[in-house]
């Protein structure tokens, strides 16, 4: 079974809504399962629950077939997303262009000229789709 993973912010931003729109479309086109992922940072005291995330998405998009909602805790959003994508053996990751930019900055600390899409494809063997909110 094909799996699409889409990391989002909570509350949903315009970028998260655009990314979700594309992820839902991709999941439907590929008859795939969809994992909607949010990362609560350890350093932030407040955090969203899985139920709150699901309700927010369903308010925006209605019930999303074959979807599950996952909330993880981590120190770095990007690292936590990568761990989830690897653990779930995702086939497709749909990220917003803002998220891709943050991943590039994070990877620049370790690599000279990171191309996030190539890095993810090589390390995780999955398709990466980057979505612009405009």
Tab-separated table of N, CA, C and O in Angstrom:
chain	number	residue	atom	x	y	z
A	1	UNK	N	0.844	-1.180	0.000
A	1	UNK	CA	0.000	0.000	0.000
A	1	UNK	C	0.891	1.245	0.000
A	1	UNK	O	1.863	1.317	0.737
A	2	UNK	N	0.536	2.210	-0.799
A	2	UNK	CA	1.270	3.466	-0.895
A	2	UNK	C	0.911	4.351	0.291
A	2	UNK	O	-0.238	4.409	0.707
A	3	UNK	N	1.914	5.059	0.811
A	3	UNK	CA	1.696	5.970	1.929
A	3	UNK	C	2.221	7.356	1.592
A	3	UNK	O	3.364	7.510	1.161
A	4	UNK	N	1.361	8.355	1.806
A	4	UNK	CA	1.716	9.763	1.641
A	4	UNK	C	1.778	10.379	3.034
A	4	UNK	O	0.856	10.201	3.833
A	5	UNK	N	2.850	11.102	3.331
A	5	UNK	CA	2.991	11.807	4.607
A	5	UNK	C	3.027	13.302	4.329
A	5	UNK	O	3.741	13.753	3.428
A	6	UNK	N	2.251	14.046	5.119
A	6	UNK	CA	2.233	15.500	4.978
A	6	UNK	C	2.381	16.145	6.355
A	6	UNK	O	1.519	16.027	7.201
A	7	UNK	N	3.515	16.814	6.600
A	7	UNK	CA	3.682	17.547	7.857
A	7	UNK	C	2.959	18.893	7.759
A	7	UNK	O	3.024	19.566	6.730
A	8	UNK	N	2.275	19.267	8.851
A	8	UNK	CA	1.532	20.534	8.881
A	8	UNK	C	1.737	21.238	10.209
A	8	UNK	O	2.113	20.634	11.204
A	9	UNK	N	1.440	22.529	10.185
A	9	UNK	CA	1.437	23.315	11.416
A	9	UNK	C	0.033	23.313	12.013
A	9	UNK	O	-0.946	23.089	11.308
A	10	UNK	N	-0.034	23.580	13.294
A	10	UNK	CA	-1.312	23.762	13.974
A	10	UNK	C	-1.203	25.011	14.831
A	10	UNK	O	-0.222	25.151	15.546
A	11	UNK	N	-2.208	25.894	14.754
A	11	UNK	CA	-3.360	25.822	13.864
A	11	UNK	C	-2.927	25.898	12.409
A	11	UNK	O	-1.856	26.408	12.090
A	12	UNK	N	-3.785	25.370	11.542
A	12	UNK	CA	-3.458	25.308	10.119
A	12	UNK	C	-3.230	26.706	9.555
A	12	UNK	O	-4.053	27.589	9.732
A	13	UNK	N	-2.117	26.873	8.879
A	13	UNK	CA	-1.798	28.131	8.211
A	13	UNK	C	-2.228	28.023	6.745
A	13	UNK	O	-2.588	26.935	6.275
A	14	UNK	N	-2.140	29.118	6.023
A	14	UNK	CA	-2.464	29.062	4.595
A	14	UNK	C	-1.502	28.112	3.881
A	14	UNK	O	-1.896	27.383	2.964
A	15	UNK	N	-0.246	28.083	4.311
A	15	UNK	CA	0.734	27.160	3.717
A	15	UNK	C	0.367	25.710	4.023
A	15	UNK	O	0.448	24.849	3.151
A	16	UNK	N	-0.056	25.455	5.264
A	16	UNK	CA	-0.455	24.091	5.635
A	16	UNK	C	-1.686	23.657	4.854
A	16	UNK	O	-1.779	22.505	4.405
A	17	UNK	N	-2.641	24.562	4.654
A	17	UNK	CA	-3.836	24.223	3.885
A	17	UNK	C	-3.481	23.905	2.433
A	17	UNK	O	-4.002	22.949	1.849
A	18	UNK	N	-2.582	24.681	1.849
A	18	UNK	CA	-2.153	24.414	0.465
A	18	UNK	C	-1.440	23.065	0.374
A	18	UNK	O	-1.669	22.285	-0.556
A	19	UNK	N	-0.587	22.783	1.336
A	19	UNK	CA	0.147	21.519	1.349
A	19	UNK	C	-0.811	20.346	1.536
A	19	UNK	O	-0.701	19.324	0.861
A	20	UNK	N	-1.770	20.507	2.438
A	20	UNK	CA	-2.770	19.458	2.652
A	20	UNK	C	-3.614	19.216	1.409
A	20	UNK	O	-3.924	18.069	1.077
A	21	UNK	N	-3.998	20.286	0.740
A	21	UNK	CA	-4.791	20.153	-0.484
A	21	UNK	C	-4.066	19.269	-1.485
A	21	UNK	O	-4.648	18.344	-2.071
A	22	UNK	N	-2.777	19.525	-1.687
A	22	UNK	CA	-1.987	18.728	-2.621
A	22	UNK	C	-1.811	17.301	-2.120
A	22	UNK	O	-1.910	16.345	-2.885
A	23	UNK	N	-1.546	17.127	-0.829
A	23	UNK	CA	-1.348	15.781	-0.277
A	23	UNK	C	-2.615	14.938	-0.417
A	23	UNK	O	-2.537	13.747	-0.759
A	24	UNK	N	-3.763	15.534	-0.160
A	24	UNK	CA	-5.033	14.812	-0.305
A	24	UNK	C	-5.243	14.415	-1.769
A	24	UNK	O	-5.640	13.290	-2.073
A	25	UNK	N	-4.941	15.325	-2.682
A	25	UNK	CA	-5.077	15.035	-4.112
A	25	UNK	C	-4.157	13.887	-4.519
A	25	UNK	O	-4.568	12.947	-5.207
A	26	UNK	N	-2.898	13.944	-4.074
A	26	UNK	CA	-1.925	12.892	-4.401
A	26	UNK	C	-2.390	11.553	-3.832
A	26	UNK	O	-2.339	10.519	-4.516
A	27	UNK	N	-2.841	11.550	-2.584
A	27	UNK	CA	-3.313	10.306	-1.957
A	27	UNK	C	-4.505	9.727	-2.720
A	27	UNK	O	-4.569	8.510	-2.951
A	28	UNK	N	-5.433	10.589	-3.127
A	28	UNK	CA	-6.588	10.115	-3.894
A	28	UNK	C	-6.152	9.559	-5.240
A	28	UNK	O	-6.587	8.479	-5.648
A	29	UNK	N	-5.275	10.288	-5.951
A	29	UNK	CA	-4.803	9.854	-7.271
A	29	UNK	C	-4.098	8.507	-7.202
A	29	UNK	O	-4.209	7.689	-8.111
A	30	UNK	N	-3.359	8.281	-6.135
A	30	UNK	CA	-2.561	7.046	-6.012
A	30	UNK	C	-3.263	5.979	-5.182
A	30	UNK	O	-2.664	4.941	-4.893
A	31	UNK	N	-4.497	6.278	-4.767
A	31	UNK	CA	-5.239	5.363	-3.893
A	31	UNK	C	-4.385	4.976	-2.692
A	31	UNK	O	-4.257	3.801	-2.330
A	32	UNK	N	-3.799	5.992	-2.069
A	32	UNK	CA	-2.839	5.801	-0.978
A	32	UNK	C	-3.440	6.153	0.376
A	32	UNK	O	-4.431	6.878	0.462
A	33	UNK	N	-2.800	5.657	1.407
A	33	UNK	CA	-3.112	6.101	2.760
A	33	UNK	C	-2.417	7.437	2.970
A	33	UNK	O	-1.386	7.720	2.351
A	34	UNK	N	-2.970	8.245	3.857
A	34	UNK	CA	-2.426	9.575	4.128
A	34	UNK	C	-2.158	9.719	5.613
A	34	UNK	O	-3.044	9.447	6.440
A	35	UNK	N	-0.950	10.130	5.957
A	35	UNK	CA	-0.615	10.458	7.338
A	35	UNK	C	-0.421	11.960	7.432
A	35	UNK	O	0.445	12.519	6.754
A	36	UNK	N	-1.244	12.603	8.268
A	36	UNK	CA	-1.117	14.033	8.542
A	36	UNK	C	-0.310	14.135	9.829
A	36	UNK	O	-0.723	13.626	10.876
A	37	UNK	N	0.838	14.787	9.741
A	37	UNK	CA	1.796	14.822	10.844
A	37	UNK	C	1.981	16.231	11.374
A	37	UNK	O	2.151	17.174	10.601
A	38	UNK	N	1.955	16.363	12.691
A	38	UNK	CA	2.295	17.633	13.342
A	38	UNK	C	3.347	17.329	14.402
A	38	UNK	O	3.293	16.294	15.070
A	39	UNK	N	4.308	18.240	14.551
A	39	UNK	CA	5.367	18.068	15.542
A	39	UNK	C	5.211	19.118	16.635
A	39	UNK	O	5.231	20.323	16.364
A	40	UNK	N	5.021	18.641	17.873
A	40	UNK	CA	5.058	19.511	19.049
A	40	UNK	C	6.509	19.585	19.510
A	40	UNK	O	7.143	18.551	19.715
A	41	UNK	N	7.011	20.776	19.651
A	41	UNK	CA	8.397	20.939	20.091
A	41	UNK	C	8.500	20.793	21.604
A	41	UNK	O	7.672	21.331	22.347
A	42	UNK	N	9.526	20.081	22.059
A	42	UNK	CA	9.739	19.905	23.494
A	42	UNK	C	9.873	21.246	24.204
A	42	UNK	O	9.389	21.428	25.307
A	43	UNK	N	10.525	22.208	23.546
A	43	UNK	CA	10.796	23.477	24.198
A	43	UNK	C	9.553	24.362	24.313
A	43	UNK	O	9.565	25.351	25.032
A	44	UNK	N	8.469	24.019	23.605
A	44	UNK	CA	7.207	24.748	23.746
A	44	UNK	C	6.339	24.004	24.747
A	44	UNK	O	6.183	22.797	24.661
A	45	UNK	N	5.771	24.734	25.671
A	45	UNK	CA	4.961	24.086	26.711
A	45	UNK	C	3.623	23.576	26.195
A	45	UNK	O	3.100	22.595	26.688
A	46	UNK	N	3.053	24.276	25.242
A	46	UNK	CA	1.746	23.852	24.752
A	46	UNK	C	1.913	22.937	23.551
A	46	UNK	O	2.904	22.978	22.846
A	47	UNK	N	0.954	22.076	23.357
A	47	UNK	CA	1.022	21.159	22.231
A	47	UNK	C	-0.372	20.763	21.803
A	47	UNK	O	-1.315	20.786	22.583
A	48	UNK	N	-0.478	20.423	20.554
A	48	UNK	CA	-1.753	20.003	19.992
A	48	UNK	C	-1.926	18.506	20.205
A	48	UNK	O	-0.953	17.753	20.266
A	49	UNK	N	-3.165	18.087	20.341
A	49	UNK	CA	-3.457	16.663	20.442
A	49	UNK	C	-3.832	16.131	19.063
A	49	UNK	O	-4.171	16.889	18.158
A	50	UNK	N	-3.807	14.837	18.943
A	50	UNK	CA	-4.192	14.186	17.696
A	50	UNK	C	-5.645	14.523	17.346
A	50	UNK	O	-5.968	14.780	16.186
A	51	UNK	N	-6.512	14.550	18.341
A	51	UNK	CA	-7.929	14.875	18.131
A	51	UNK	C	-8.091	16.303	17.620
A	51	UNK	O	-8.870	16.558	16.690
A	52	UNK	N	-7.350	17.245	18.200
A	52	UNK	CA	-7.430	18.639	17.739
A	52	UNK	C	-6.950	18.767	16.297
A	52	UNK	O	-7.557	19.490	15.495
A	53	UNK	N	-5.881	18.068	15.962
A	53	UNK	CA	-5.358	18.099	14.601
A	53	UNK	C	-6.388	17.540	13.621
A	53	UNK	O	-6.680	18.152	12.591
A	54	UNK	N	-6.971	16.411	13.964
A	54	UNK	CA	-7.975	15.787	13.095
A	54	UNK	C	-9.177	16.714	12.906
A	54	UNK	O	-9.654	16.900	11.780
A	55	UNK	N	-9.658	17.302	13.966
A	55	UNK	CA	-10.810	18.211	13.865
A	55	UNK	C	-10.498	19.418	12.986
A	55	UNK	O	-11.331	19.842	12.192
A	56	UNK	N	-9.307	19.958	13.126
A	56	UNK	CA	-8.925	21.122	12.315
A	56	UNK	C	-8.897	20.769	10.830
A	56	UNK	O	-9.387	21.527	9.986
A	57	UNK	N	-8.324	19.615	10.514
A	57	UNK	CA	-8.254	19.192	9.114
A	57	UNK	C	-9.661	18.917	8.582
A	57	UNK	O	-10.014	19.349	7.480
A	58	UNK	N	-10.480	18.235	9.356
A	58	UNK	CA	-11.835	17.912	8.894
A	58	UNK	C	-12.725	19.146	8.784
A	58	UNK	O	-13.618	19.176	7.944
A	59	UNK	N	-12.484	20.164	9.595
A	59	UNK	CA	-13.225	21.429	9.439
A	59	UNK	C	-12.924	22.061	8.079
A	59	UNK	O	-13.787	22.639	7.443
A	60	UNK	N	-11.689	21.945	7.658
A	60	UNK	CA	-11.238	22.546	6.402
A	60	UNK	C	-11.597	21.700	5.188
A	60	UNK	O	-11.969	22.234	4.154
A	61	UNK	N	-11.459	20.371	5.300
A	61	UNK	CA	-11.532	19.488	4.134
A	61	UNK	C	-12.629	18.435	4.213
A	61	UNK	O	-12.793	17.667	3.268
A	62	UNK	N	-13.346	18.382	5.312
A	62	UNK	CA	-14.294	17.285	5.495
A	62	UNK	C	-13.538	16.033	5.886
A	62	UNK	O	-12.322	16.056	6.078
A	63	UNK	N	-14.254	14.933	5.987
A	63	UNK	CA	-13.600	13.677	6.351
A	63	UNK	C	-12.661	13.258	5.217
A	63	UNK	O	-13.050	13.256	4.054
A	64	UNK	N	-11.438	12.945	5.567
A	64	UNK	CA	-10.436	12.550	4.576
A	64	UNK	C	-10.295	11.026	4.640
A	64	UNK	O	-9.846	10.486	5.642
A	65	UNK	N	-10.706	10.339	3.558
A	65	UNK	CA	-10.637	8.871	3.573
A	65	UNK	C	-9.207	8.366	3.730
A	65	UNK	O	-8.257	8.994	3.270
A	66	UNK	N	-9.085	7.212	4.382
A	66	UNK	CA	-7.810	6.509	4.536
A	66	UNK	C	-6.721	7.399	5.117
A	66	UNK	O	-5.574	7.373	4.682
A	67	UNK	N	-7.109	8.207	6.098
A	67	UNK	CA	-6.124	9.105	6.719
A	67	UNK	C	-5.947	8.755	8.190
A	67	UNK	O	-6.832	8.202	8.824
A	68	UNK	N	-4.788	9.095	8.682
A	68	UNK	CA	-4.528	8.995	10.112
A	68	UNK	C	-3.792	10.259	10.522
A	68	UNK	O	-3.132	10.911	9.702
A	69	UNK	N	-3.906	10.579	11.778
A	69	UNK	CA	-3.360	11.830	12.302
A	69	UNK	C	-2.352	11.476	13.377
A	69	UNK	O	-2.644	10.721	14.293
A	70	UNK	N	-1.152	12.047	13.235
A	70	UNK	CA	-0.045	11.705	14.117
A	70	UNK	C	0.541	12.990	14.685
A	70	UNK	O	0.800	13.943	13.942
A	71	UNK	N	0.744	12.997	15.997
A	71	UNK	CA	1.428	14.110	16.653
A	71	UNK	C	2.659	13.528	17.337
A	71	UNK	O	2.556	12.583	18.112
A	72	UNK	N	3.819	14.057	17.002
A	72	UNK	CA	5.088	13.622	17.596
A	72	UNK	C	5.702	14.791	18.370
A	72	UNK	O	5.443	15.939	18.076
A	73	UNK	N	6.548	14.447	19.324
A	73	UNK	CA	7.305	15.459	20.067
A	73	UNK	C	8.763	15.366	19.640
A	73	UNK	O	9.283	14.277	19.431
A	74	UNK	N	9.404	16.535	19.509
A	74	UNK	CA	10.806	16.528	19.135
A	74	UNK	C	11.455	17.868	19.416
A	74	UNK	O	10.770	18.854	19.714
A	75	UNK	N	12.770	17.903	19.352
A	75	UNK	CA	13.518	19.145	19.541
A	75	UNK	C	13.601	19.938	18.242
A	75	UNK	O	13.564	21.151	18.247
A	76	UNK	N	13.752	19.215	17.123
A	76	UNK	CA	13.823	19.846	15.807
A	76	UNK	C	12.697	19.299	14.942
A	76	UNK	O	12.575	18.082	14.774
A	77	UNK	N	11.905	20.184	14.379
A	77	UNK	CA	10.781	19.772	13.545
A	77	UNK	C	11.273	18.910	12.387
A	77	UNK	O	10.743	17.832	12.123
A	78	UNK	N	12.302	19.383	11.686
A	78	UNK	CA	12.785	18.698	10.501
A	78	UNK	C	13.262	17.284	10.817
A	78	UNK	O	12.965	16.338	10.089
A	79	UNK	N	14.016	17.137	11.904
A	79	UNK	CA	14.524	15.823	12.278
A	79	UNK	C	13.383	14.875	12.640
A	79	UNK	O	13.377	13.703	12.245
A	80	UNK	N	12.395	15.381	13.349
A	80	UNK	CA	11.257	14.561	13.756
A	80	UNK	C	10.453	14.117	12.538
A	80	UNK	O	10.001	12.968	12.462
A	81	UNK	N	10.298	15.007	11.566
A	81	UNK	CA	9.601	14.645	10.326
A	81	UNK	C	10.375	13.548	9.596
A	81	UNK	O	9.795	12.546	9.162
A	82	UNK	N	11.676	13.726	9.463
A	82	UNK	CA	12.498	12.718	8.785
A	82	UNK	C	12.391	11.363	9.479
A	82	UNK	O	12.290	10.324	8.821
A	83	UNK	N	12.400	11.365	10.803
A	83	UNK	CA	12.279	10.119	11.557
A	83	UNK	C	10.942	9.444	11.286
A	83	UNK	O	10.874	8.226	11.102
A	84	UNK	N	9.870	10.223	11.255
A	84	UNK	CA	8.537	9.674	10.989
A	84	UNK	C	8.452	9.114	9.572
A	84	UNK	O	7.931	8.017	9.357
A	85	UNK	N	8.962	9.859	8.608
A	85	UNK	CA	8.929	9.422	7.208
A	85	UNK	C	9.702	8.108	7.060
A	85	UNK	O	9.241	7.173	6.401
A	86	UNK	N	10.862	8.024	7.688
A	86	UNK	CA	11.675	6.807	7.611
A	86	UNK	C	10.990	5.647	8.332
A	86	UNK	O	10.930	4.529	7.801
A	87	UNK	N	10.457	5.893	9.520
A	87	UNK	CA	9.818	4.830	10.304
A	87	UNK	C	8.588	4.269	9.591
A	87	UNK	O	8.335	3.063	9.628
A	88	UNK	N	7.854	5.124	8.938
A	88	UNK	CA	6.632	4.700	8.241
A	88	UNK	C	6.917	4.187	6.830
A	88	UNK	O	6.008	3.712	6.159
A	89	UNK	N	8.168	4.350	6.375
A	89	UNK	CA	8.552	3.956	5.022
A	89	UNK	C	7.618	4.594	3.992
A	89	UNK	O	7.064	3.922	3.113
A	90	UNK	N	7.467	5.915	4.120
A	90	UNK	CA	6.578	6.664	3.229
A	90	UNK	C	7.057	6.578	1.792
A	90	UNK	O	8.253	6.542	1.518
A	91	UNK	N	6.089	6.565	0.889
A	91	UNK	CA	6.393	6.553	-0.531
A	91	UNK	C	6.460	7.966	-1.094
A	91	UNK	O	7.192	8.226	-2.040
A	92	UNK	N	5.661	8.860	-0.499
A	92	UNK	CA	5.585	10.241	-0.948
A	92	UNK	C	5.545	11.136	0.276
A	92	UNK	O	4.841	10.846	1.241
A	93	UNK	N	6.309	12.231	0.226
A	93	UNK	CA	6.241	13.267	1.261
A	93	UNK	C	5.858	14.559	0.560
A	93	UNK	O	6.480	14.936	-0.434
A	94	UNK	N	4.820	15.206	1.074
A	94	UNK	CA	4.387	16.482	0.520
A	94	UNK	C	4.724	17.547	1.550
A	94	UNK	O	4.222	17.510	2.676
A	95	UNK	N	5.628	18.467	1.171
A	95	UNK	CA	6.038	19.519	2.097
A	95	UNK	C	5.788	20.882	1.469
A	95	UNK	O	5.799	21.021	0.253
A	96	UNK	N	5.572	21.852	2.325
A	96	UNK	CA	5.416	23.222	1.856
A	96	UNK	C	6.769	23.821	1.529
A	96	UNK	O	7.805	23.381	2.031
A	97	UNK	N	6.757	24.832	0.676
A	97	UNK	CA	8.019	25.469	0.283
A	97	UNK	C	8.707	26.099	1.493
A	97	UNK	O	9.934	26.125	1.557
A	98	UNK	N	7.933	26.578	2.467
A	98	UNK	CA	8.558	27.134	3.677
A	98	UNK	C	9.297	26.042	4.447
A	98	UNK	O	10.380	26.257	4.961
A	99	UNK	N	8.680	24.855	4.542
A	99	UNK	CA	9.317	23.734	5.231
A	99	UNK	C	10.588	23.319	4.501
A	99	UNK	O	11.607	23.042	5.117
A	100	UNK	N	10.538	23.282	3.180
A	100	UNK	CA	11.724	22.920	2.399
A	100	UNK	C	12.859	23.892	2.684
A	100	UNK	O	14.015	23.495	2.817
A	101	UNK	N	12.532	25.180	2.807
A	101	UNK	CA	13.547	26.188	3.117
A	101	UNK	C	14.183	25.958	4.473
A	101	UNK	O	15.396	26.082	4.640
A	102	UNK	N	13.363	25.604	5.462
A	102	UNK	CA	13.904	25.319	6.793
A	102	UNK	C	14.792	24.087	6.752
A	102	UNK	O	15.837	24.034	7.409
A	103	UNK	N	14.397	23.053	6.000
A	103	UNK	CA	15.229	21.858	5.886
A	103	UNK	C	16.547	22.217	5.226
A	103	UNK	O	17.588	21.731	5.631
A	104	UNK	N	16.521	23.067	4.197
A	104	UNK	CA	17.766	23.475	3.538
A	104	UNK	C	18.707	24.137	4.536
A	104	UNK	O	19.896	23.869	4.558
A	105	UNK	N	18.171	25.059	5.340
A	105	UNK	CA	19.012	25.746	6.332
A	105	UNK	C	19.591	24.751	7.327
A	105	UNK	O	20.759	24.845	7.707
A	106	UNK	N	18.780	23.792	7.755
A	106	UNK	CA	19.270	22.788	8.699
A	106	UNK	C	20.370	21.953	8.065
A	106	UNK	O	21.418	21.721	8.672
A	107	UNK	N	20.152	21.511	6.817
A	107	UNK	CA	21.144	20.669	6.148
A	107	UNK	C	22.421	21.427	5.826
A	107	UNK	O	23.500	20.844	5.773
A	108	UNK	N	22.314	22.746	5.609
A	108	UNK	CA	23.517	23.549	5.317
A	108	UNK	C	24.523	23.480	6.452
A	108	UNK	O	25.702	23.663	6.246
A	109	UNK	N	24.030	23.227	7.650
A	109	UNK	CA	24.948	23.092	8.785
A	109	UNK	C	25.856	21.878	8.615
A	109	UNK	O	26.937	21.812	9.173
A	110	UNK	N	25.372	20.879	7.836
A	110	UNK	CA	26.113	19.637	7.687
A	110	UNK	C	26.689	19.441	6.288
A	110	UNK	O	27.660	18.717	6.115
A	111	UNK	N	26.064	20.067	5.292
A	111	UNK	CA	26.466	19.868	3.900
A	111	UNK	C	26.762	21.220	3.261
A	111	UNK	O	26.257	22.241	3.689
A	112	UNK	N	27.526	21.217	2.175
A	112	UNK	CA	27.872	22.467	1.510
A	112	UNK	C	26.713	23.076	0.735
A	112	UNK	O	26.428	24.252	0.844
A	113	UNK	N	26.043	22.292	-0.088
A	113	UNK	CA	24.983	22.836	-0.947
A	113	UNK	C	23.837	21.840	-1.020
A	113	UNK	O	23.696	21.117	-2.000
A	114	UNK	N	23.006	21.784	0.003
A	114	UNK	CA	21.990	20.744	0.043
A	114	UNK	C	20.819	21.013	-0.906
A	114	UNK	O	20.355	22.129	-1.038
A	115	UNK	N	20.400	19.993	-1.567
A	115	UNK	CA	19.169	20.001	-2.343
A	115	UNK	C	18.237	19.070	-1.585
A	115	UNK	O	18.415	17.848	-1.619
A	116	UNK	N	17.268	19.630	-0.883
A	116	UNK	CA	16.443	18.858	0.039
A	116	UNK	C	15.722	17.714	-0.659
A	116	UNK	O	15.649	16.607	-0.144
A	117	UNK	N	15.198	17.970	-1.848
A	117	UNK	CA	14.477	16.913	-2.554
A	117	UNK	C	15.398	15.740	-2.877
A	117	UNK	O	15.043	14.586	-2.645
A	118	UNK	N	16.602	16.026	-3.381
A	118	UNK	CA	17.569	14.958	-3.692
A	118	UNK	C	17.998	14.238	-2.418
A	118	UNK	O	18.125	13.010	-2.398
A	119	UNK	N	18.242	15.003	-1.355
A	119	UNK	CA	18.651	14.412	-0.081
A	119	UNK	C	17.595	13.428	0.411
A	119	UNK	O	17.910	12.296	0.777
A	120	UNK	N	16.320	13.857	0.400
A	120	UNK	CA	15.254	12.987	0.887
A	120	UNK	C	15.087	11.761	-0.005
A	120	UNK	O	14.887	10.657	0.493
A	121	UNK	N	15.168	11.953	-1.291
A	121	UNK	CA	15.033	10.813	-2.207
A	121	UNK	C	16.139	9.786	-1.965
A	121	UNK	O	15.908	8.589	-1.951
A	122	UNK	N	17.370	10.297	-1.788
A	122	UNK	CA	18.511	9.403	-1.585
A	122	UNK	C	18.442	8.712	-0.235
A	122	UNK	O	18.636	7.510	-0.120
A	123	UNK	N	18.170	9.454	0.815
A	123	UNK	CA	18.197	8.908	2.171
A	123	UNK	C	16.953	8.106	2.504
A	123	UNK	O	17.017	7.173	3.296
A	124	UNK	N	15.813	8.485	1.952
A	124	UNK	CA	14.566	7.852	2.350
A	124	UNK	C	13.893	7.077	1.232
A	124	UNK	O	12.885	6.431	1.453
A	125	UNK	N	14.418	7.173	0.010
A	125	UNK	CA	13.852	6.459	-1.119
A	125	UNK	C	12.356	6.743	-1.265
A	125	UNK	O	11.536	5.839	-1.282
A	126	UNK	N	12.025	8.038	-1.329
A	126	UNK	CA	10.633	8.421	-1.516
A	126	UNK	C	10.554	9.623	-2.445
A	126	UNK	O	11.540	10.305	-2.683
A	127	UNK	N	9.362	9.840	-2.969
A	127	UNK	CA	9.117	11.000	-3.807
A	127	UNK	C	8.820	12.188	-2.911
A	127	UNK	O	8.070	12.069	-1.949
A	128	UNK	N	9.396	13.336	-3.229
A	128	UNK	CA	9.147	14.558	-2.465
A	128	UNK	C	8.451	15.547	-3.371
A	128	UNK	O	8.926	15.845	-4.464
A	129	UNK	N	7.310	16.040	-2.901
A	129	UNK	CA	6.568	17.056	-3.636
A	129	UNK	C	6.569	18.322	-2.790
A	129	UNK	O	6.178	18.294	-1.620
A	130	UNK	N	7.061	19.418	-3.380
A	130	UNK	CA	7.109	20.696	-2.674
A	130	UNK	C	5.977	21.575	-3.191
A	130	UNK	O	5.819	21.727	-4.396
A	131	UNK	N	5.223	22.152	-2.266
A	131	UNK	CA	4.037	22.940	-2.607
A	131	UNK	C	4.259	24.396	-2.212
A	131	UNK	O	4.680	24.675	-1.099
A	132	UNK	N	3.936	25.286	-3.137
A	132	UNK	CA	3.956	26.724	-2.842
A	132	UNK	C	2.540	27.150	-2.472
A	132	UNK	O	1.587	26.689	-3.093
A	133	UNK	N	2.409	28.038	-1.507
A	133	UNK	CA	1.088	28.470	-1.039
A	133	UNK	C	0.465	29.512	-1.949
A	133	UNK	O	-0.719	29.772	-1.860
A	134	UNK	N	1.236	30.130	-2.829
A	134	UNK	CA	0.688	31.182	-3.676
A	134	UNK	C	0.127	30.647	-4.926
A	134	UNK	O	-0.666	30.178	-5.375
